[in-house]
Coordinates of C-alpha atoms in Angstrom, one line a residue:
X127 CA 55.2 -7.3 42.3
X128 CA 57.5 -5.0 40.3
X129 CA 59.4 -8.0 39.2
X130 CA 56.2 -9.7 38.0
X131 CA 55.1 -6.6 36.1
X132 CA 58.4 -6.4 34.3
X133 CA 58.5 -10.1 33.5
X134 CA 58.6 -11.6 30.0
X135 CA 55.8 -14.0 29.1
X136 CA 57.9 -17.1 29.9
X137 CA 59.0 -15.5 33.2
X138 CA 55.4 -14.6 34.0
X139 CA 54.3 -18.1 33.4
X140 CA 56.9 -19.3 35.9
X141 CA 55.7 -16.7 38.5
X142 CA 52.1 -17.9 37.9
X143 CA 53.0 -21.5 38.7
X144 CA 54.8 -20.5 41.8
X145 CA 52.0 -18.3 43.1
X146 CA 49.0 -20.4 42.1
X147 CA 50.4 -23.5 43.8
X148 CA 50.3 -21.6 47.1
X149 CA 47.2 -19.3 46.9
X150 CA 45.0 -20.0 43.9
X151 CA 42.6 -22.7 42.9
X152 CA 43.7 -24.4 39.6
X153 CA 42.8 -22.6 36.4
X154 CA 44.3 -22.7 32.9
X155 CA 46.7 -20.1 31.7
X156 CA 47.6 -19.4 28.1
X157 CA 50.0 -16.8 27.0
X158 CA 50.5 -15.5 23.5
X159 CA 52.4 -12.7 21.9
X160 CA 51.1 -10.8 18.9
X161 CA 52.0 -7.6 17.1
X162 CA 50.2 -5.8 19.9
X163 CA 52.1 -7.8 22.6
X164 CA 48.9 -9.0 24.2
X165 CA 48.9 -11.4 27.1
X166 CA 45.7 -13.1 28.2
X167 CA 44.4 -15.9 30.3
X168 CA 41.4 -18.0 30.3
X169 CA 40.0 -19.1 33.7
X170 CA 38.7 -22.7 33.9
X171 CA 35.3 -21.2 34.8
X172 CA 35.0 -19.8 31.3
X173 CA 35.4 -23.2 29.8
X174 CA 31.8 -24.5 29.9
X175 CA 30.3 -27.5 28.2
X176 CA 26.9 -26.6 26.9
X177 CA 24.2 -29.1 25.9
X178 CA 21.5 -27.5 23.6
X179 CA 18.5 -29.8 23.0
X180 CA 16.3 -29.5 20.0
X181 CA 13.3 -30.5 22.1
X182 CA 13.9 -30.6 25.9
X183 CA 10.5 -32.0 26.7
X184 CA 11.6 -35.5 25.6
X185 CA 14.9 -37.3 24.9
X186 CA 16.8 -35.1 22.5
X187 CA 16.7 -36.0 18.8
X188 CA 19.9 -34.1 18.3
X189 CA 22.4 -32.5 20.6
X190 CA 24.5 -29.5 19.8
X191 CA 27.6 -29.3 22.0
X192 CA 29.6 -26.2 22.0
X193 CA 32.6 -25.1 24.1
X194 CA 33.0 -21.5 25.2
X195 CA 36.7 -21.3 25.7
X196 CA 37.2 -17.5 25.3
X197 CA 35.4 -14.5 23.9
X198 CA 36.9 -13.3 20.6
X199 CA 37.4 -9.6 19.8
X200 CA 35.4 -9.8 16.6
X201 CA 32.2 -11.6 15.5
X202 CA 29.9 -12.4 12.6
X203 CA 26.8 -10.2 12.4
X204 CA 24.2 -8.7 10.1
X205 CA 24.7 -4.9 9.8
X206 CA 23.2 -1.9 8.0
X207 CA 25.1 1.3 7.6
X208 CA 22.2 3.3 6.1
X209 CA 18.4 3.3 6.5
X210 CA 16.3 1.4 4.0
X211 CA 14.6 -1.9 3.1
X212 CA 16.1 -5.3 3.6
X213 CA 18.6 -4.7 0.8
X214 CA 20.6 -2.5 3.2
X215 CA 21.4 -5.5 5.4
X216 CA 25.0 -6.8 4.9
X217 CA 26.7 -9.8 6.4
X218 CA 29.9 -8.8 8.2
X219 CA 32.5 -11.2 9.5
X220 CA 34.6 -8.7 11.5
X221 CA 32.2 -6.7 13.8
X222 CA 33.6 -5.8 17.2
X223 CA 32.2 -7.8 20.1
X224 CA 30.4 -5.3 22.3
X225 CA 31.9 -4.1 25.5
X226 CA 30.2 -5.4 28.7
X227 CA 29.1 -2.6 31.1
X228 CA 29.0 -3.2 34.9
X229 CA 25.3 -4.1 34.9
X230 CA 25.4 -6.2 31.8
X231 CA 26.2 -9.8 30.7
X232 CA 27.6 -10.9 27.4
X233 CA 25.5 -13.5 25.7
X234 CA 26.7 -16.1 23.2
X235 CA 23.6 -16.0 20.9
X236 CA 22.0 -19.3 20.2
X237 CA 18.8 -18.1 18.6
X238 CA 17.3 -14.7 17.8
X239 CA 13.8 -13.6 16.6
X240 CA 12.6 -10.9 14.2
X241 CA 9.8 -8.4 15.1
X242 CA 8.0 -5.8 13.0
X243 CA 9.8 -3.1 14.9
X244 CA 13.1 -4.4 13.4
X245 CA 11.9 -3.5 9.9
X246 CA 10.5 -0.1 11.0
X247 CA 13.8 0.7 12.7
X248 CA 15.8 -0.3 9.6
X249 CA 13.6 2.0 7.5
X250 CA 14.5 4.9 9.8
X251 CA 11.0 5.4 11.2
X252 CA 12.4 6.6 14.6
X253 CA 15.9 7.6 13.6
X254 CA 15.7 10.7 15.8
X255 CA 15.8 8.5 18.9
X256 CA 17.8 5.6 17.4
X257 CA 21.4 4.7 18.3
X258 CA 24.1 5.7 15.8
X259 CA 24.7 3.8 12.6
X260 CA 26.0 1.2 11.7
X261 CA 23.5 -1.0 13.4
X262 CA 23.3 -4.7 14.2
X263 CA 19.5 -5.3 14.4
X264 CA 17.6 -7.6 16.6
X265 CA 15.6 -7.3 19.9
X266 CA 14.9 -10.9 20.9
X267 CA 17.6 -13.2 22.1
X268 CA 18.1 -16.6 23.7
X269 CA 21.6 -17.8 24.5
X270 CA 24.3 -18.5 27.1
X271 CA 26.0 -16.1 29.4
X272 CA 29.7 -16.1 28.8
X273 CA 30.8 -13.0 30.7
X274 CA 29.3 -10.9 33.6
X275 CA 29.8 -7.3 34.6
X276 CA 31.0 -6.3 38.0
X277 CA 27.5 -5.2 39.3
X278 CA 25.6 -8.3 38.0
X279 CA 24.0 -9.9 41.1
X280 CA 22.3 -13.1 40.0
X281 CA 23.3 -14.3 36.6
X282 CA 26.6 -16.3 36.1
X283 CA 28.6 -17.7 33.3
X284 CA 26.9 -20.8 31.8
X285 CA 23.3 -19.6 32.5
X286 CA 20.8 -20.1 29.7
X287 CA 18.8 -16.9 29.4
X288 CA 16.3 -15.1 27.1
X289 CA 15.1 -11.6 26.9
X290 CA 14.3 -8.4 24.9
X291 CA 17.6 -6.6 24.9
X292 CA 16.2 -3.1 24.5
X293 CA 14.5 -1.6 27.5
X294 CA 12.6 1.0 25.4
X295 CA 11.9 -0.3 21.9
X296 CA 12.0 3.1 20.2
X297 CA 14.2 5.2 22.5
X298 CA 17.9 4.4 22.1
X299 CA 17.8 0.7 21.2
X300 CA 21.2 -0.9 21.3
X301 CA 23.7 -0.4 18.4
X302 CA 24.7 -4.1 18.8
X303 CA 21.5 -6.2 18.6
X304 CA 20.9 -9.9 18.7
X305 CA 21.5 -10.8 15.0
X306 CA 25.1 -11.5 15.9
X307 CA 27.3 -14.1 17.6
X308 CA 27.4 -12.1 20.8
X309 CA 25.3 -9.3 22.4
X310 CA 25.6 -7.4 25.7
X311 CA 22.4 -7.0 27.8
X312 CA 21.5 -5.5 31.1
X313 CA 20.8 -8.3 33.7
X314 CA 17.4 -6.7 34.6
X315 CA 16.1 -7.3 31.0
X316 CA 16.8 -11.1 31.2
X317 CA 15.4 -14.2 32.7
X318 CA 16.5 -17.8 32.9
X319 CA 15.2 -19.8 30.0
X320 CA 12.3 -22.1 31.0
X321 CA 13.7 -25.7 31.3
X322 CA 11.0 -27.3 29.1
X323 CA 11.5 -25.1 26.0
X324 CA 14.5 -24.9 23.7
X325 CA 16.4 -21.9 22.6
X326 CA 14.4 -21.5 19.4
X327 CA 11.2 -21.3 21.2
X328 CA 12.6 -19.0 23.9
X329 CA 14.0 -16.6 21.3
X330 CA 10.5 -16.0 19.9
X331 CA 9.0 -15.0 23.2
X332 CA 10.4 -11.9 24.9
X333 CA 9.2 -8.8 23.0
X334 CA 5.9 -10.5 22.0
X335 CA 5.0 -11.8 25.4
X336 CA 6.0 -8.6 27.1
X337 CA 3.8 -6.6 24.6
X338 CA 0.9 -9.0 25.1
X339 CA 1.2 -8.9 28.9
X340 CA 1.7 -5.1 29.2
X341 CA -1.2 -4.4 26.9
X342 CA -3.5 -6.5 29.0
X343 CA -2.2 -4.9 32.2
X344 CA -2.9 -1.4 30.8
X345 CA -6.5 -2.3 30.1
X346 CA -6.9 -3.6 33.7
X347 CA -7.9 -7.0 32.2
X348 CA -9.1 -9.4 34.9
X349 CA -10.9 -12.7 35.4
X350 CA -14.4 -12.8 34.0
X351 CA -13.9 -10.3 31.3
X352 CA -14.2 -10.9 27.5
X353 CA -11.7 -10.1 24.8
X354 CA -11.5 -9.9 21.0
X355 CA -8.0 -10.3 19.5
X356 CA -7.4 -9.1 16.0
X357 CA -4.7 -11.1 14.2
X358 CA -4.9 -13.9 16.7
X359 CA -2.4 -16.1 14.8
X360 CA 0.4 -13.5 14.9
X361 CA 3.3 -13.4 17.2
X362 CA 1.7 -11.0 19.7
X363 CA -1.9 -12.1 19.1
X364 CA -1.2 -15.8 19.8
X365 CA 0.2 -14.9 23.2
X366 CA -2.5 -12.4 24.0
X367 CA -5.0 -15.3 23.6
X368 CA -3.1 -17.6 25.9
X369 CA -2.4 -15.0 28.6
X370 CA -6.0 -13.7 28.6
X371 CA -7.3 -17.3 28.9
X372 CA -4.8 -19.0 31.1
X373 CA -3.2 -16.3 33.2
X374 CA -5.8 -13.5 33.5
X375 CA -8.9 -15.8 33.5
X376 CA -10.9 -14.4 30.6
X377 CA -14.6 -15.5 30.5
X378 CA -14.6 -15.5 26.6
X379 CA -11.8 -15.1 24.0
X380 CA -12.6 -14.4 20.4
X381 CA -10.0 -13.9 17.7
X382 CA -9.7 -13.3 14.0
X383 CA -7.5 -15.1 11.4
X384 CA -7.6 -16.3 7.9
X385 CA -9.6 -19.5 6.9
X386 CA -6.6 -21.8 7.2
X387 CA -5.7 -20.7 10.7
X388 CA -9.0 -21.0 12.5
X389 CA -8.2 -24.5 13.8
X390 CA -4.9 -23.1 15.1
X391 CA -6.8 -20.4 17.0
X392 CA -9.0 -23.1 18.6
X393 CA -6.0 -25.0 19.7
X394 CA -4.9 -21.9 21.6
X395 CA -8.1 -21.9 23.6
X396 CA -10.2 -19.4 21.5
X397 CA -13.9 -19.7 22.1
X398 CA -15.0 -17.9 19.0
X399 CA -12.7 -18.1 15.9
X400 CA -13.6 -15.5 13.3
X401 CA -12.6 -15.8 9.6
X402 CA -11.9 -12.2 8.7
X403 CA -12.0 -13.1 5.0
X404 CA -15.7 -14.0 5.3
X405 CA -17.0 -12.1 8.4
X406 CA -16.9 -8.5 9.4
X407 CA -16.3 -7.9 13.1
X408 CA -18.6 -4.9 13.0
X409 CA -21.5 -7.3 12.4
X410 CA -20.8 -9.4 15.5
X411 CA -23.9 -9.7 17.7
X412 CA -21.9 -9.0 20.9
X413 CA -19.4 -6.5 22.2
X414 CA -16.2 -7.2 24.3
X415 CA -14.7 -5.7 27.4
X416 CA -11.3 -5.4 25.6
X417 CA -10.3 -5.5 21.9
X418 CA -6.6 -6.1 21.3
X419 CA -5.8 -4.9 17.8
X420 CA -2.6 -6.4 16.6
X421 CA -3.2 -5.8 12.9
X422 CA -4.1 -2.1 12.5
X423 CA -7.9 -1.9 12.4
X424 CA -8.6 0.3 15.3
X425 CA -11.4 2.1 13.5
X426 CA -13.3 -1.2 13.4
X427 CA -12.2 -2.4 16.8
X428 CA -13.8 0.6 18.6
X429 CA -17.2 -0.4 17.2
X430 CA -17.2 -3.8 19.0
X431 CA -15.9 -2.7 22.4
X432 CA -18.4 -2.3 25.3
X433 CA -19.1 1.1 26.8
X434 CA -16.3 1.9 29.1
X435 CA -14.1 -0.9 27.6
X436 CA -10.6 -0.6 26.2
X437 CA -9.0 -0.9 22.8
X438 CA -5.3 -1.6 22.5
X439 CA -3.9 -0.5 19.1
X440 CA -0.4 -1.9 18.3
X441 CA -0.1 -0.5 14.8
X442 CA -1.9 1.8 12.4
X443 CA -4.0 4.9 13.1
X444 CA -5.5 5.1 16.6
X445 CA -9.2 5.9 16.9
X446 CA -10.5 7.0 20.3
X447 CA -11.0 5.4 22.8
X448 CA -8.2 3.2 21.4
X449 CA -4.7 3.8 22.8
X450 CA -1.2 2.8 21.9
X451 CA 1.8 2.1 24.1
X452 CA 5.5 1.3 23.6
X453 CA 6.5 -1.9 25.4
X454 CA 9.1 -1.8 28.2
X455 CA 11.4 -4.8 28.3
X456 CA 11.5 -6.2 31.8
X457 CA 13.1 -9.5 33.0
X458 CA 10.7 -9.5 36.0
X459 CA 7.7 -10.0 33.6
X460 CA 9.5 -13.0 32.0
X461 CA 10.3 -14.4 35.4
X462 CA 6.6 -14.0 36.4
X463 CA 5.4 -15.8 33.3
X464 CA 8.0 -18.6 33.4
X465 CA 5.8 -20.9 35.6
X466 CA 3.0 -20.7 33.0
X467 CA 5.5 -21.6 30.3
X468 CA 7.0 -24.4 32.3
X469 CA 3.5 -25.8 33.1
X470 CA 2.5 -25.7 29.4
X471 CA -0.4 -23.3 30.1
X472 CA 1.3 -20.8 27.8
X473 CA 3.2 -22.2 24.7
X474 CA 5.7 -20.4 22.5
X475 CA 4.6 -20.4 18.8
X476 CA 7.3 -20.6 16.2
X477 CA 6.4 -20.2 12.5
X478 CA 6.6 -23.7 10.8
X479 CA 8.7 -22.2 8.0
X480 CA 11.5 -21.6 10.5
X481 CA 13.8 -21.5 12.0
X482 CA 15.7 -19.6 9.3
X483 CA 19.5 -20.2 9.3
X484 CA 21.8 -17.2 10.0
X485 CA 22.7 -17.0 6.3
X486 CA 19.0 -16.3 5.4
X487 CA 18.3 -13.3 7.6
X488 CA 17.3 -11.2 4.6
X489 CA 14.8 -13.9 3.5
X490 CA 13.4 -14.0 7.1
X491 CA 12.9 -10.2 7.1
X492 CA 11.0 -10.4 3.8
X493 CA 8.8 -13.2 5.3
X494 CA 8.0 -11.1 8.4
X495 CA 7.0 -8.2 6.1
X496 CA 4.7 -10.4 4.2
X497 CA 2.4 -10.7 7.3
X498 CA 1.9 -14.4 6.6
X499 CA 3.8 -15.7 9.6
X500 CA 2.1 -17.8 12.2
X501 CA 3.7 -17.0 15.6
X502 CA 7.3 -15.9 15.5
X503 CA 10.1 -15.9 12.9
X504 CA 13.3 -17.2 14.5
X505 CA 16.9 -17.3 13.3
X506 CA 18.9 -20.4 14.3
X507 CA 21.6 -21.7 14.3
X508 CA 23.9 -18.7 14.8
X509 CA 27.6 -19.5 14.4

């Protein structure tokens, strides 16, 4: 052993061939010398052929084939070093690839999605509990596992996964987010990507579907109850509609949207599509067991909820009996909902203007802030 430790690279390679032929299964060894005198090897198991389908429900129109041979020390990422608007975002080609902790996996990011919380975080709305600057933003991710920590139990290299990388959205979100080539995530926050959806669709789901589901759970929503969803065409609202109808068994689903999106609401299963540009929800002849406010109109929402009912307020001022919660990322929720996604009962909604390429992250943020998106704004491809 001492002789091996003291060996030169060429001698070490000779030792390797001698030992591996007796004890080890074949794997590839590459040795290199740099100014830092680094020697590294790349196991065959880390050399994975990946087939990424544009639409996995039918024969692929295009196939992206990538080869994960090794994980570099640096990566491309979007970064901000100070709080502010989208102008603080900068493209950086030499960001350190995050270290992988024992309970984490390293993901090669294929697609990422933007959420309103990304913009609020960038503005410094919760900097007292934020991770240190500089920050790589991004909560939602879909990609391929390329490295696993020593305590990871189920996931393995090559697994196609998706998830919300921050367990608590406002409390210590990761410094290295998903708007990068690689991100490190705890195994418990992830789930295997449903086989019938692509990475673009999967990236748009985690934070929104977890928010939709947790909000319904907190209202004790159940079969036979009615619900009104404000901003039903948005990322969260479109999933609240589908979960309420097809997972929880709602007796009636009503939702608001602009004139041009009413047919979209009906396609999701909405029984009563309300044009908020022409109708006032306070004038509705009926009240609902739950009102899910995903737009910031809690003062109006509380007027159309039944006595003893619940009002979820995701944004804006909260008027009693309305309540707000901060979503908890949980891979178990994604696993629970995967069968509904795989059966088509719940469908991911990606804004038709997307996906935005990695070079247009600033434009994508501006689009999210315009509040005109239908479903989720997704970034793809990522180098």
